[in-house]
Amino acid sequence: METDGTYESRDTKGGAVPRPTAPPTDGRSGATPPPHLPPGRAHRPTGGGPPGAPPRPSTPPQQPPATAPPAPATPPAVAWIDAPRPEAAPGTWRFRHVPPPPPREARKLAPVTVAGLLIPLLLGLLIWSAWRRGAVPYQWIPLATFTPGDWWYSGTTSPRDWRGAEAHVVYDGLFFAVLVYAIARLGAWSDLARHLLADRRPTARAALTAGAALIVLTFVWPDAFPGIGWEPLPLVAPLLSLVVLLGGGYDVLASPALVYPLYALITAAVLWPFARLGGWGALLRARLGARRAATAAGTRPPLDPAAPPPLSQWPELRAAGHGPAADLLTAELWAGRMNDVDCARIRRALEPGRTHPGGPAALADAVLSRGAATGAHPSGDRDLPGRTAVHDLLVGQVRIGRCVAEPRNPAAYRGVGLALEPAALATSLLVVGPSGAGKTARLSAPVVESLALQALTGACAVVAVGTADAPLGPDAAYDVVVHPGDPASPYDLDPYAGLTDPDEAAELLAEGLVGDVENLDTRRAATTLAQLIGPYRAVHGRFPSVPVLRELLEAGPETLAALLDRLPVDGAAVMRRELEARIRQAGTAADAGPVLADRLSLLDRPAFAEFFGADGSGVRPFSLKSVVHHPLRVRIKLPASGHEEASRLLARLVLAQFLSAARTGTKRAHFVSLVLDDATGALTRGTVRSLQRLRPHNAGVVLGLRTLGEVPEALHGPLLGAVGCRVALAGISTWDGRGFAETWGKEWVETTEVAHHTVFAHQPMTRFIHYLRKKATGRAVTTDAVTTRKVERERWSASELAHSLPPGHAVVSLTTAQGTHTPPVLVDLRG
């Protein structure tokens, strides 16, 4: 079922998202409301002047018009912020969302109803035919009883004059009306009409009933339709004959003042049941109301004291007694100097518990001094260089597609838009689909763009990780861009995550180096690294760079003994003990140093000579701990072709550092997210365990995989269970589909089974009849046994996920941080 925008906004290209009309200047920018727009005015519906208004002349008239100039249309920013956003099921695109009507259960018209319609109709035709021929017993007795005797010849009902003839016509019409009423009641015509019109839209219902009324009118007024030559129904003639009898002659029909109203009354009586059944009145009132609203778009509607004030009037500031600040923001909004980022940022500062550091008064003073630029992002940006997705920053949503209107989708999601927001991303998102299925362009890129916009409002921080050619936005859309291997990169990635504790730093570094090595435990690798970087830091005051650390891992006891000699005797007993243990292990069969050095050699290449803590490199080290404290937009560009293994190692390292940093603190005001466009080889046992611990810390991870085979098989189940949001794109294999099917589980469905049983006859005559029927039809006589039962079936089977998803579609399930979840729904990512 195509909704055609019935259940949500028709704006699918972002046209409803306001943008600044000009670059912001400074501070208040002299914003004052236009003369016709007082600062405290109420919100008006979108629209211009009344329809049909004459165009303005090309040259000014000699005399100015006496009427006031028409008020301007509502700016896009005002219409956007005042648009309704009702509460809805998780994942529903809430911008101007209208819940779809509850589906009517598919049912067929009962055979009894069909027979009950046809039998009275046939019987009525027979009775009417007999009535016309005068074959009904005692047909004329009521006519002779209730009419004067001088109208008839003696002992008969043959008309003596014109009055008897007109009485016959009235009598036939009266019997026809009673007969039609009886047939309609016995045949349940109203039930049949309601069944046929139950699922129709108002316009379709009105059109169908209008067509049926037109057909009936052709039988009532056949002369009014050229080419129709059948006899009219006995409806108009009996009424005219009744008027003639009451008026005392045919002269009464010569008066147009009587005849034409009578014709109109007959036509209205014929149309009335069709108008009532088709809801013509309600549809007409709705159209007139819309016309009046469009006509009055340029006028100020009366304020409703019971209705809440529109958001464009900044009611929170007015309630706190800061009317001038609210008036200024209203004027900025109506003047087009505010966009959705400004609105969302200031409204976030007005939320309870998130006020300006100095309180509401300080926020009002900042508004009076800076206007729409109040509380702007430290970078000074108030928008991104470009947008590719549709966003609603007031609720933090980004639209990713439209739910398909099919029976497998729940009724509340059929035909509505599907959106992602931080409440769902806080449970982490896993996207699985082959190359070209839309993993990056239709999911990762819109999510990164949404989080970057929300970072400008102070609501979140985002770290986007992918190759340099991944379409995750231009560098100008980020505050920090880290590109290992590019000499022009102003930032370096700190392999030690900005930590000072050698044990913590060694644990994270070991997760990145050997997290995908099955025969080496990360704890043993972390111990080996801690035994080296701790003493080195005690001697040099910093952690070793990658080349130096590789030399230490490959060094023999003699080289390590030189480092031991440089350790102070007093105050470094622990570090001496660690280094002595490393010296004893060096060169033994259980030494993990060579394996670590071999893995570290992936980063100790000429392309990365000036990165990863190199001395005198001139680039600033960046630690992921920064996103925990500031709403930063970070882009990490992984090395491209030629360094695939190094890219995977860095992805593991970044993921481990992010999971460690995000779990520090639970009172963080902004949401923290990591988007890993290609998580191939990045997931380990340790990182999968850490994913489950992110939900209480207002953080989440978005992971993209071409197939679950890029993750160790032992982690398939834990990974699907650790994330709360799952997306299966079209084109996945049955092996991947099996994992999703098991995760989504089963549901109870009602099935109907029909069994055909052969009928065995025992009587000779019945056998003979069955024999003839079998010879005529070629089939044995059977009876049907219908069994209805409830069974458990998979919501989406592995075969359906692998072979039934159309291109550009995906099956999506979401879970919010509060525990609310949605069943898997089929989504058109292109809608």
C-alpha atoms as one frame of an Amber mdcrd trajectory, in Angstrom:
protein
   0.000   0.000   0.000   1.549   3.271  -1.107   0.986   6.024   1.369   1.770
   8.927  -1.014   2.799  10.991   1.978  -0.445  10.385   3.864   1.225   9.284
   7.060   4.190  11.651   7.121   5.752  14.706   5.602   6.083  14.695   1.820
   9.486  16.360   2.195  12.001  13.646   1.377  14.816  15.816   0.054  15.293
  18.058   3.035  13.313  20.924   1.655  11.645  21.448   4.998  14.995  21.817
   6.764  15.732  25.519   7.171  19.090  26.888   6.110  20.592  30.327   6.814
  19.750  32.777   4.068  23.075  34.521   4.525  26.283  33.879   6.463  25.824
  34.913  10.103  27.455  38.199  10.948  28.158  38.768  14.601  26.127  38.816
  17.730  22.615  40.040  17.376  23.222  41.226  13.772  20.703  43.971  14.361
  17.787  41.540  14.148  14.466  43.285  14.551  11.056  42.018  13.573   9.435
  43.584  10.515   6.786  46.251  11.179   3.912  43.892  10.456   5.398  41.178
  12.690   5.393  41.999  16.412   7.954  40.068  18.419   5.346  38.151  20.400
   3.161  37.164  17.468   1.688  33.693  17.307   2.602  31.042  14.813   0.684
  31.166  11.566   0.111  28.332   9.129   2.206  28.195   6.015   0.764  29.880
   2.955   0.539  33.148   1.088  -2.404  35.353   0.199  -5.866  34.146  -0.663
  -6.121  32.011  -3.798  -7.194  33.772  -6.934  -5.784  37.127  -5.854  -4.861
  39.384  -8.801  -1.142  39.776  -9.536   0.635  42.943  -8.678   0.934  45.458
 -11.537   4.320  45.833 -13.175   4.294  49.600 -12.559   3.308  51.255  -9.296
  -0.211  52.669  -9.290  -0.847  56.388  -9.094  -2.647  56.067  -5.769  -1.437
  53.685  -3.018  -3.941  51.007  -2.074  -6.009  51.681   0.984  -5.635  48.115
   2.300  -2.634  46.948   4.301   0.079  44.958   2.463  -0.354  41.180   2.629
   1.544  39.434   5.391   4.466  37.258   4.239   4.354  33.491   4.240   5.672
  31.571   7.197   9.459  31.049   6.902  10.648  27.442   6.526  12.425  27.537
   9.883   9.222  28.526  11.710   7.164  25.876   9.923   9.834  23.296  10.729
  10.151  24.021  14.437   6.365  24.227  14.927   5.637  21.028  12.987   4.030
  18.259  15.073   6.235  15.420  16.243   3.935  12.988  18.043   5.232  10.158
  20.168   5.512   6.991  18.115   7.021   3.529  18.100  10.834   3.343  18.194
  12.435   4.109  14.856   9.413   5.954  13.456  10.164   9.173  11.579   8.266
  11.556  13.857   8.337  14.733  11.760   4.649  15.349  10.907   3.938  11.691
  11.499   0.347  10.530  11.243  -0.250   6.959  12.470  -1.598   4.708   9.723
  -5.164   3.479  10.160  -5.492   0.056  11.762  -5.656  -2.609   9.068  -8.923
  -4.377   8.545  -8.685  -8.117   8.636  -9.051  -9.557   5.182 -12.414 -11.254
   4.941 -14.597 -12.507   2.163 -18.272 -11.864   1.808 -20.112 -14.835   3.244
 -21.941 -17.033   0.715 -25.076 -16.658   2.863 -24.922 -12.883   2.336 -24.568
 -13.306  -1.418 -27.504 -15.703  -1.533 -29.499 -13.413   0.731 -28.893 -10.601
  -1.757 -29.778 -12.511  -4.913 -32.822 -14.437  -3.709 -34.870 -11.369  -2.587
 -33.833  -9.557  -5.766 -35.088 -12.369  -8.021 -38.220 -12.743  -5.965 -38.867
  -9.000  -6.177 -38.480  -9.021  -9.968 -41.025 -11.834 -10.217 -43.486 -10.014
  -7.965 -43.080  -6.748  -9.883 -43.594  -8.569 -13.191 -46.750 -10.192 -11.855
 -47.948  -6.819 -10.523 -47.478  -5.161 -13.899 -49.538  -7.926 -15.534 -52.249
  -7.729 -12.842 -51.677 -11.319 -11.782 -51.364 -10.633  -8.045 -54.424 -11.884
  -6.124 -56.568  -9.132  -4.582 -54.296  -6.572  -6.215 -56.908  -3.805  -6.615
 -58.895  -4.210  -3.403 -56.827  -1.612  -1.419 -57.113   0.872  -4.288 -60.875
   0.524  -4.498 -61.222   0.710  -0.708 -59.314   3.970  -0.163 -60.511   5.946
  -3.208 -63.954   7.459  -4.043 -66.297   5.156  -6.014 -67.102   7.759  -8.687
 -63.538   7.438  -9.971 -64.303   3.934 -11.287 -66.848   2.157 -13.328 -69.292
   0.249 -11.198 -67.834  -2.937  -9.710 -64.398  -2.485 -11.298 -61.229  -0.441
 -10.912 -61.277   0.758 -14.488 -60.819   4.539 -14.378 -63.875   6.613 -15.259
 -61.869   9.838 -15.712 -58.375  11.308 -15.298 -58.505  10.976 -11.532 -58.720
   7.180 -11.666 -55.879   7.021 -14.177 -53.617   9.159 -11.957 -54.642   7.082
  -8.917 -53.414   3.971 -10.739 -50.035   5.605 -11.293 -49.759   6.640  -7.625
 -50.810   3.148  -6.512 -48.140   1.471  -8.688 -45.472   3.858  -7.415 -46.419
   3.229  -3.800 -46.222  -0.540  -4.292 -42.846  -0.182  -6.065 -41.402   1.842
  -3.164 -42.608  -0.727  -0.611 -41.225  -3.570  -2.728 -37.774  -1.920  -3.110
 -37.599  -1.204   0.626 -38.454  -4.823   1.447 -35.899  -6.196  -1.011 -33.184
  -3.878   0.386 -33.887  -4.944   3.958 -34.120  -8.650   3.183 -31.085  -8.572
   0.896 -28.903  -6.568   3.344 -27.886  -4.057   0.690 -26.422  -1.723   3.322
 -24.129  -4.468   4.682 -22.888  -5.238   1.194 -22.191  -1.562   0.496 -20.294
  -1.106   3.772 -18.235  -4.223   3.009 -17.229  -2.887  -0.392 -16.404   0.602
   0.923 -14.807  -0.273   4.263 -11.173  -0.048   3.126 -11.592   2.844   0.719
 -10.160   6.278   1.304 -12.671   9.125   1.695 -12.104  10.372  -1.841 -12.414
   6.889  -3.342 -15.522   6.165  -1.266 -17.126   9.383  -2.412 -16.223   8.698
  -6.043 -17.663   5.176  -5.989 -20.921   6.253  -4.379 -21.179   9.174  -6.813
 -20.837   6.757  -9.714 -23.529   4.497  -8.277 -25.803   7.526  -7.765 -25.264
   8.557 -11.392 -26.314   5.099 -12.562 -29.486   5.263 -10.480 -30.257   8.731
 -11.818 -30.147   7.375 -15.362 -33.052   5.109 -14.393 -34.917   7.935 -12.652
 -34.345  10.567 -15.390 -33.566   8.618 -18.595 -34.649  11.545 -20.777 -31.876
  13.695 -19.311 -29.189  11.370 -20.679 -28.957  11.230 -24.498 -28.876   7.762
 -25.984 -30.781   6.084 -23.142 -34.168   4.812 -24.186 -35.339   2.595 -21.347
 -38.463   3.187 -19.319 -37.967   5.267 -16.180 -38.503   3.818 -12.743 -41.947
   4.520 -11.243 -40.698   7.302  -9.033 -41.184  10.654 -10.765 -44.552   9.868
 -12.411 -46.291   8.774  -9.156 -45.173  11.961  -7.385 -46.403  14.131 -10.275
 -49.712  12.231 -10.324 -50.075  12.780  -6.596 -49.508  16.516  -7.083 -52.136
  16.546  -9.848 -54.669  14.777  -7.620 -54.015  17.121  -4.705 -54.021  20.211
  -6.949 -57.280  19.336  -8.674 -56.029  19.168 -12.242 -53.146  19.333 -14.665
 -52.948  23.094 -14.501 -50.896  22.870 -11.338 -47.968  21.413 -13.323 -47.796
  24.548 -15.456 -46.210  26.476 -12.583 -42.339  26.360 -12.730 -42.211  27.486
  -9.093 -43.726  24.139  -8.124 -42.320  21.749 -10.710 -38.630  22.633 -10.513
 -38.424  22.434  -6.690 -40.214  19.108  -6.962 -37.614  17.851  -9.437 -34.834
  19.028  -7.111 -36.520  17.307  -4.167 -36.720  14.025  -6.097 -33.062  14.250
  -7.118 -31.991  15.056  -3.533 -34.015  12.109  -2.214 -32.227   9.797  -4.659
 -28.783  11.177  -3.789 -29.255  11.270  -0.010 -28.533   7.567   0.763 -25.483
   7.621  -1.490 -24.201  10.831   0.116 -24.631   9.361   3.572 -22.927   6.103
   2.611 -20.038   7.861   0.845 -19.442  10.513   3.505 -19.879  13.403   1.104
 -20.623  15.853   3.894 -17.471  15.077   5.903 -15.315  15.245   2.784 -16.852
  18.556   1.742 -16.339  20.046   5.206 -12.690  18.918   5.190 -12.093  20.493
   1.787 -13.778  23.736   2.794 -11.761  23.822   6.012  -8.524  23.381   4.072
  -9.598  26.100   1.652 -10.388  28.483   4.497  -7.057  27.684   6.154  -5.201
  28.384   2.923  -7.153  31.596   2.405  -6.477  32.779   5.926  -2.785  31.852
   5.816  -1.766  35.487   5.722  -3.916  36.512   8.676  -3.222  35.991  12.311
  -5.450  33.289  13.806  -7.010  33.841  17.220  -5.024  32.440  20.083  -6.424
  29.406  21.834  -5.786  29.700  25.573  -5.968  25.923  25.981  -3.477  25.167
  23.181   0.239  25.096  24.080   2.264  27.979  22.624   4.290  27.123  19.506
   7.969  26.397  19.912   8.825  29.301  17.626   7.719  31.619  20.451  10.303
  30.094  22.871   7.783  29.523  25.676  10.470  28.317  28.109  12.200  31.686
  28.039   8.910  33.535  28.399   7.870  31.341  31.323  11.166  32.176  33.046
  10.464  35.895  32.622  12.934  36.568  29.797  10.529  37.966  27.225  13.068
  40.230  25.430  15.358  37.268  24.753  12.410  35.242  23.439  11.335  38.163
  21.243  14.830  38.440  19.795  15.001  34.740  18.980  11.539  34.912  17.418
  12.616  37.830  15.255  15.803  35.992  14.218  13.725  32.948  13.346  11.204
  34.888  11.258  13.965  36.849   9.552  15.599  33.619   8.315  18.822  34.038
  10.287  18.388  30.772  12.217  18.591  27.230  10.890  17.721  23.886  12.442
  21.147  23.599  14.095  20.645  26.925  15.903  17.154  25.976  17.020  18.215
  22.572  18.302  21.257  23.988  20.085  19.340  26.700  21.947  16.426  24.416
  22.759  18.891  21.908  24.197  20.235  24.633  26.475  16.667  25.229  27.672
  16.059  21.609  28.665  15.780  20.921  32.405  19.166  20.072  33.850  21.035
  21.350  30.782  20.766  25.071  31.245  23.472  27.578  30.510  26.360  27.422
  33.020  25.209  30.671  34.571  21.539  29.703  34.714  18.565  30.939  32.679
  19.478  34.561  33.292  22.960  34.067  31.851  21.476  32.272  28.861  19.052
  35.149  28.283  21.922  37.653  28.469  23.887  35.584  25.957  20.883  35.548
  23.628  20.524  39.321  23.884  24.196  39.779  23.011  24.732  37.060  20.393
  21.269  36.211  19.072  21.113  33.032  16.990  24.840  32.384  17.533  24.348
  31.791  21.257  26.268  28.758  22.494  27.719  27.998  19.070  30.132  25.115
  18.603  33.757  25.969  19.488  34.651  25.608  15.808  32.220  28.407  14.963
  30.360  26.201  12.463  26.576  26.411  12.457  26.026  23.936   9.647  27.852
  21.360   7.536  29.280  22.179   4.106  26.641  19.926   2.539  23.923  17.453
   3.399  22.907  14.220   1.704  20.274  12.887   4.125  17.058  14.164   5.717
  17.410  15.170   9.369  15.201  16.341  12.205  17.600  17.762  14.753  14.851
  18.707  17.184  14.515  15.014  18.078  17.912  13.924  16.738  16.621  11.693
  13.948  17.969  10.881  10.488  15.683   9.209   7.985  17.107   6.054   6.367
  14.113   4.764   4.402  10.449   3.811   4.348   8.943   0.664   5.837   7.303
  -1.486   3.198   3.532  -1.908   3.507   3.447  -5.676   3.537   1.858  -8.238
   5.907   5.161  -9.296   7.489   5.705  -5.783   8.844   3.770  -4.773  11.968
   0.734  -2.598  11.300   2.268   0.416  13.103   5.227   0.479  10.690   3.563
  -0.139   7.327   4.234   2.768   5.024   5.925   5.030   7.614   9.450   6.428
   7.508  12.201   4.736   9.499  14.787   6.816  11.337  17.810   6.353  13.573
  18.536   8.428  16.662  20.962   8.358  19.608  18.423   6.486  21.767  18.788
   3.527  19.398  22.449   3.998  18.528  23.251   3.827  22.245  22.684   0.059
  21.980  25.124  -0.123  19.018  24.289  -0.932  15.406  25.525  -3.806  13.237
  25.118  -3.550   9.451  25.835  -6.639   7.327  25.659  -6.575   3.552  27.797
  -7.162   0.470  29.589  -4.416  -1.389  27.194  -2.224  -3.331  24.201  -3.025
  -1.118  24.195   0.447   0.479  26.097  -0.240   3.691  28.022   3.035   3.522
  25.969   5.318   1.288  22.564   4.598   2.860  23.465   3.858   6.483  26.956
   4.791   7.656  27.129   8.126   5.807  23.667   9.390   6.942  24.431   8.364
  10.528  27.799  10.160  10.478  26.183  13.253   8.976  23.438  13.245  11.618
  25.912  12.852  14.473  28.110  15.614  13.039  25.100  17.961  12.933  24.170
  17.038  16.486  27.759  17.673  17.543  27.265  21.276  16.393  24.374  21.479
  18.868  26.521  20.052  21.664  24.457  16.871  21.856  27.076  14.322  20.808
  30.600  13.551  19.654  31.384  11.348  16.680  34.438   9.454  15.454  34.126
   8.296  11.835  36.648   5.637  10.811  37.073   4.504   7.215  39.364   4.617
   4.239  40.172   7.939   2.622  37.784   7.279  -0.271  34.846   6.293   1.958
  31.951   8.772   1.412  31.802   9.978   5.004  31.803  13.690   4.229  34.481
  16.265   3.407  37.288  17.152   5.789  35.689  20.573   6.340  32.832  18.837
   8.172  35.199  17.666  10.961  37.164  19.304  13.724  39.971  16.741  13.760
  41.201  14.765  10.748  43.768  12.006  11.360  45.295  10.454   8.271  48.208
   8.150   9.108  50.609   7.991   6.217  49.734  11.431   4.848  52.453  14.021
   5.605  49.824  16.783   5.383  47.851  15.341   8.280  47.937  17.828  11.186
  47.121  15.152  13.763  48.712  11.873  14.777  47.008   8.884  16.373  48.338
   8.182  19.854  48.864   4.402  20.111  48.748   4.689  23.893  45.349   6.502
  23.961  46.774   9.381  26.011  47.128   7.162  29.092  49.816   7.381  31.722
  49.330   3.982  33.331  51.591   1.451  31.552  49.280  -1.462  32.298  46.213
   0.208  30.759  48.163   1.411  27.751  49.692  -2.023  27.228  46.297  -3.696
  27.433  44.815  -1.490  24.712  47.896  -1.797  22.510  47.882  -5.584  22.878
  44.205  -5.694  21.854  45.073  -3.899  18.635  48.226  -5.882  17.889  47.246
  -9.492  18.581  43.508  -9.377  19.158  42.956 -11.427  15.996  45.762 -13.937
  16.699  44.196 -17.097  18.071  47.353 -18.736  19.458  48.414 -15.702  21.523
  46.495 -14.524  24.546  46.078 -10.746  24.752  46.738 -10.824  28.486  50.157
 -12.388  27.943  50.867  -9.866  25.186  49.792  -7.012  27.447  52.119  -8.246
  30.182  55.038  -8.347  27.764  54.324  -4.814  26.541  53.902  -3.458  30.089
  57.268  -4.930  31.077  58.868  -2.731  28.421  56.910   0.509  28.158  56.755
   0.991  31.925  60.533   1.022  32.497  61.067   3.025  29.300  58.673   5.701
  30.523  60.380   5.734  33.917  63.700   6.456  32.188  62.640   8.830  29.356
  59.450  10.342  30.769  57.312   9.164  27.838  56.201   5.982  26.130  58.380
   4.642  23.312  57.507   5.327  19.694  56.600   2.450  17.388  60.134   1.922
  15.998  61.656   2.059  19.472  59.066  -0.342  20.883  59.753  -2.779  18.061
  63.462  -2.677  18.845  62.764  -3.361  22.502  60.568  -6.340  21.625  63.288
  -7.798  19.385  66.140  -6.902  21.730  68.157  -9.525  23.548  69.066  -9.616
  27.244  72.132  -7.431  26.718  70.170  -4.504  25.244  67.501  -4.779  27.912
  70.163  -4.917  30.615  71.408  -1.500  29.417  67.909  -0.122  29.943  67.832
  -1.762  33.376  71.057  -0.018  34.331  69.504   3.366  33.550  66.646   2.794
  35.962  67.191   4.528  39.307  67.959   2.223  42.183  65.600   3.996  44.558
  61.941   4.519  43.711  61.814   2.190  40.682  61.783  -1.206  42.337  58.584
  -2.251  40.581  59.884  -1.233  37.154  63.192  -3.034  37.790  61.310  -6.176
  38.729  59.192  -5.972  35.548  62.190  -5.452  33.305  64.143  -8.253  34.993
  61.246 -10.605  34.316  61.288  -9.537  30.671  65.048 -10.177  30.472  64.542
 -13.722  31.773  61.813 -14.401  29.155  63.692 -12.941  26.192  64.728 -15.615
  23.717  62.754 -18.433  25.360  60.072 -20.523  23.667  57.336 -18.732  25.631
  58.554 -15.290  24.599  55.747 -13.257  22.974  58.141 -10.488  21.955  58.902
 -11.712  18.414  55.212 -12.110  17.592  54.454  -8.628  18.889  57.405  -7.171
  17.003  56.227  -8.862  13.819  52.747  -7.360  14.232  54.195  -3.977  15.130
  56.269  -4.026  11.961  53.039  -3.327  10.035  53.167   0.186  11.498  56.946
   0.527  11.358  56.986   1.301   7.646  58.431   4.268   5.743  54.909   5.524
   4.997  54.279   5.923   8.746  57.705   7.200   9.700  56.372  10.482  11.098
  53.411   8.979  12.938  52.584   7.034  16.082  54.649   9.026  18.509  57.721
   9.570  16.309  60.188  12.058  17.778  60.181  15.458  16.125  57.376  14.574
  13.732  55.674  17.957  14.045  52.156  16.476  14.194  50.048  16.609  17.299
  49.006  13.299  18.874  45.271  12.854  19.182  43.666  10.767  21.881  40.130
   9.420  21.739  39.701  10.516  25.350  38.981  13.984  23.960  35.583  12.987
  22.557  34.476  11.981  26.039  34.833  15.551  27.263  34.037  17.634  24.160
  31.482  17.382  21.316  34.128  16.819  18.673  33.790  15.649  15.082  36.708
  13.344  14.322  37.586  11.673  11.048  40.208   8.914  10.999  41.311   7.942
   7.501  42.815   4.486   7.432  45.604   3.652   4.962  44.315   2.526   1.585
  45.669  -0.149  -0.773  49.010  -1.668   0.112  48.445  -1.447   3.856  45.304
  -3.539   4.404  46.715  -5.371   7.425  47.876  -2.080   8.941  44.386  -0.668
   8.431  42.834  -3.607  10.239  45.324  -3.262  13.067  44.566   0.443  13.406
  40.811  -0.239  13.305  41.197  -2.725  16.184  43.306  -0.234  18.082  40.837
   2.635  17.568  37.892   0.438  18.564  39.656  -0.745  21.713  40.642   2.799
  22.677  37.133   4.114  22.074  35.477   1.366  24.121  37.866   2.050  26.972
  37.391   5.837  26.849  33.606   5.672  26.477  33.228   3.591  29.633  34.771
   6.298  31.802  32.047   8.173  33.662  28.244   7.821  33.574  27.137  11.472
  33.889  28.279  12.604  30.471  25.872  15.147  28.983  26.525  14.324  25.319
  26.287  11.102  23.362  29.540   9.536  22.116  29.600   7.368  19.017  32.135
   5.542  16.867  31.245   4.691  13.262  33.486   1.955  11.882  32.584   1.763
   8.213  34.508  -1.487   7.680  34.933  -3.567  10.824  36.711  -6.437   9.057
  39.196  -7.958  11.503  38.445  -5.294  14.120  36.260  -7.369  16.422  37.834
  -9.547  19.083  36.607 -11.291  22.170  37.595  -8.329  24.289  35.881  -5.714
  22.134  32.691  -7.774  21.833  32.559  -8.062  25.624  33.079  -4.316  25.917
  30.214  -3.573  23.521  27.728  -4.903  26.043  28.949  -2.418  28.668  28.364
   0.760  26.646  24.614   1.205  27.214  24.813   2.817  30.684  27.520   5.217
  29.487  25.535   7.056  26.757  27.754   5.714  23.996  27.388   3.437  21.004
  29.231   1.918  18.058  28.158   1.482  14.438  29.821  -1.511  12.797  29.764
  -2.332   9.084  30.567  -5.801   7.738  30.343  -7.311   4.279  29.664 -10.705
   5.843  29.722 -12.261   9.282  32.541 -14.447   7.985  34.857 -11.471   8.525
  34.435 -12.130  12.255  35.646 -15.328  13.949  32.874 -17.913  13.943  32.936
 -18.166  17.720  31.970 -14.469  17.925  28.925 -14.571  15.610  26.420 -15.282
  18.366  27.989 -12.979  21.003  28.255 -10.135  18.460  24.609 -10.373  17.356
  23.580 -10.525  20.993  25.791  -7.620  22.083  24.327  -5.079  19.647  20.761
  -3.847  20.022  20.192  -2.682  16.419  20.717  -5.054  13.508  20.484  -4.478
   9.759  20.560  -7.279   7.184  20.979  -5.825   3.690  19.822  -7.438   0.475
  22.326  -9.922  -0.906  23.574 -11.564   2.289  24.254 -15.298   2.246  22.185
 -17.973   3.924  24.980 -18.468   6.462  24.674 -14.831   7.521  20.892 -15.045
   7.352  20.927 -17.980   9.761  22.583 -15.857  12.427  20.017 -13.056  12.049
  17.114 -15.518  11.969  18.240 -17.129  15.221  18.723 -13.732  16.850  15.282
 -12.449  15.846  13.654 -15.641  17.074  10.180 -16.954  16.340   6.605 -15.776
  16.693   3.196 -17.390  16.975   1.204 -17.416  13.743  -2.196 -18.848  12.922
  -2.267 -21.409  10.117  -5.191 -23.014   8.336  -4.977 -26.514   6.880  -7.604
 -27.960   4.549  -7.827 -31.736   4.157  -9.909 -33.376   1.420 -11.611 -36.625
   2.469 -13.337 -38.926   0.002 -17.024 -39.492   0.682 -18.056 -43.177   0.680
 -21.757 -43.756  -0.015 -23.650 -46.751   1.363 -27.016 -46.371  -0.380 -27.319
 -47.647  -3.971 -28.927 -44.443  -5.261 -26.234 -42.277  -3.623 -23.510 -44.471
  -5.095 -25.060 -44.128  -8.535 -25.200 -40.314  -8.209 -21.567 -40.187  -7.040
 -20.568 -42.435  -9.950 -22.227 -40.121 -12.466 -20.642 -37.054 -10.836 -17.181
 -38.636 -10.969 -17.614 -39.522 -14.635 -18.750 -35.958 -15.411 -16.105 -34.069
 -13.436 -13.263 -36.567 -13.364 -12.872 -36.159  -9.593 -14.127 -38.163  -6.685
 -16.696 -36.712  -4.345 -14.844 -35.249  -1.334 -15.545 -33.205   1.768 -13.214
 -30.563   3.240 -11.912 -30.641   6.812 -10.522 -27.245   7.915  -8.083 -27.143
  10.847  -6.882 -23.843  12.356  -4.000 -23.848  14.813  -1.175 -21.668  16.120
   2.424 -22.590  15.384   5.813 -21.008  15.994   7.633 -19.765  12.926  10.763
 -17.697  12.355  10.104 -14.018  11.866  12.527 -14.038   8.932  14.093 -17.286
   7.783  17.643 -17.529   6.483  16.348 -18.369   3.011  14.035 -15.342   2.945
  16.837 -13.025   4.027  19.153 -14.432   1.362  16.753 -14.694  -1.568  13.581
 -12.636  -0.931  14.943  -9.158  -0.212  14.642  -6.832  -3.231  17.663  -4.687
  -4.163  17.911  -1.534  -2.074  15.982  -3.089   0.811  16.997  -4.295   4.249
  15.483  -5.947   7.304  16.025  -3.738  10.339  15.405  -4.262  14.046  16.011
  -1.564  16.650  16.391  -1.443  20.423  16.535   1.683  22.542  18.690   2.226
  25.592  15.525   2.018  27.715  14.877  -1.531  26.487  12.088  -0.854  23.998
  12.607  -2.899  20.856  10.989  -3.347  17.467  10.470  -6.564  15.544  12.418
  -6.883  12.295  10.782  -4.777   9.582  11.396  -4.685   5.844  12.634  -1.223
   4.825  13.110   0.348   1.423  16.342   2.291   1.872  15.596   4.292  -1.272
  12.204   5.540  -0.036
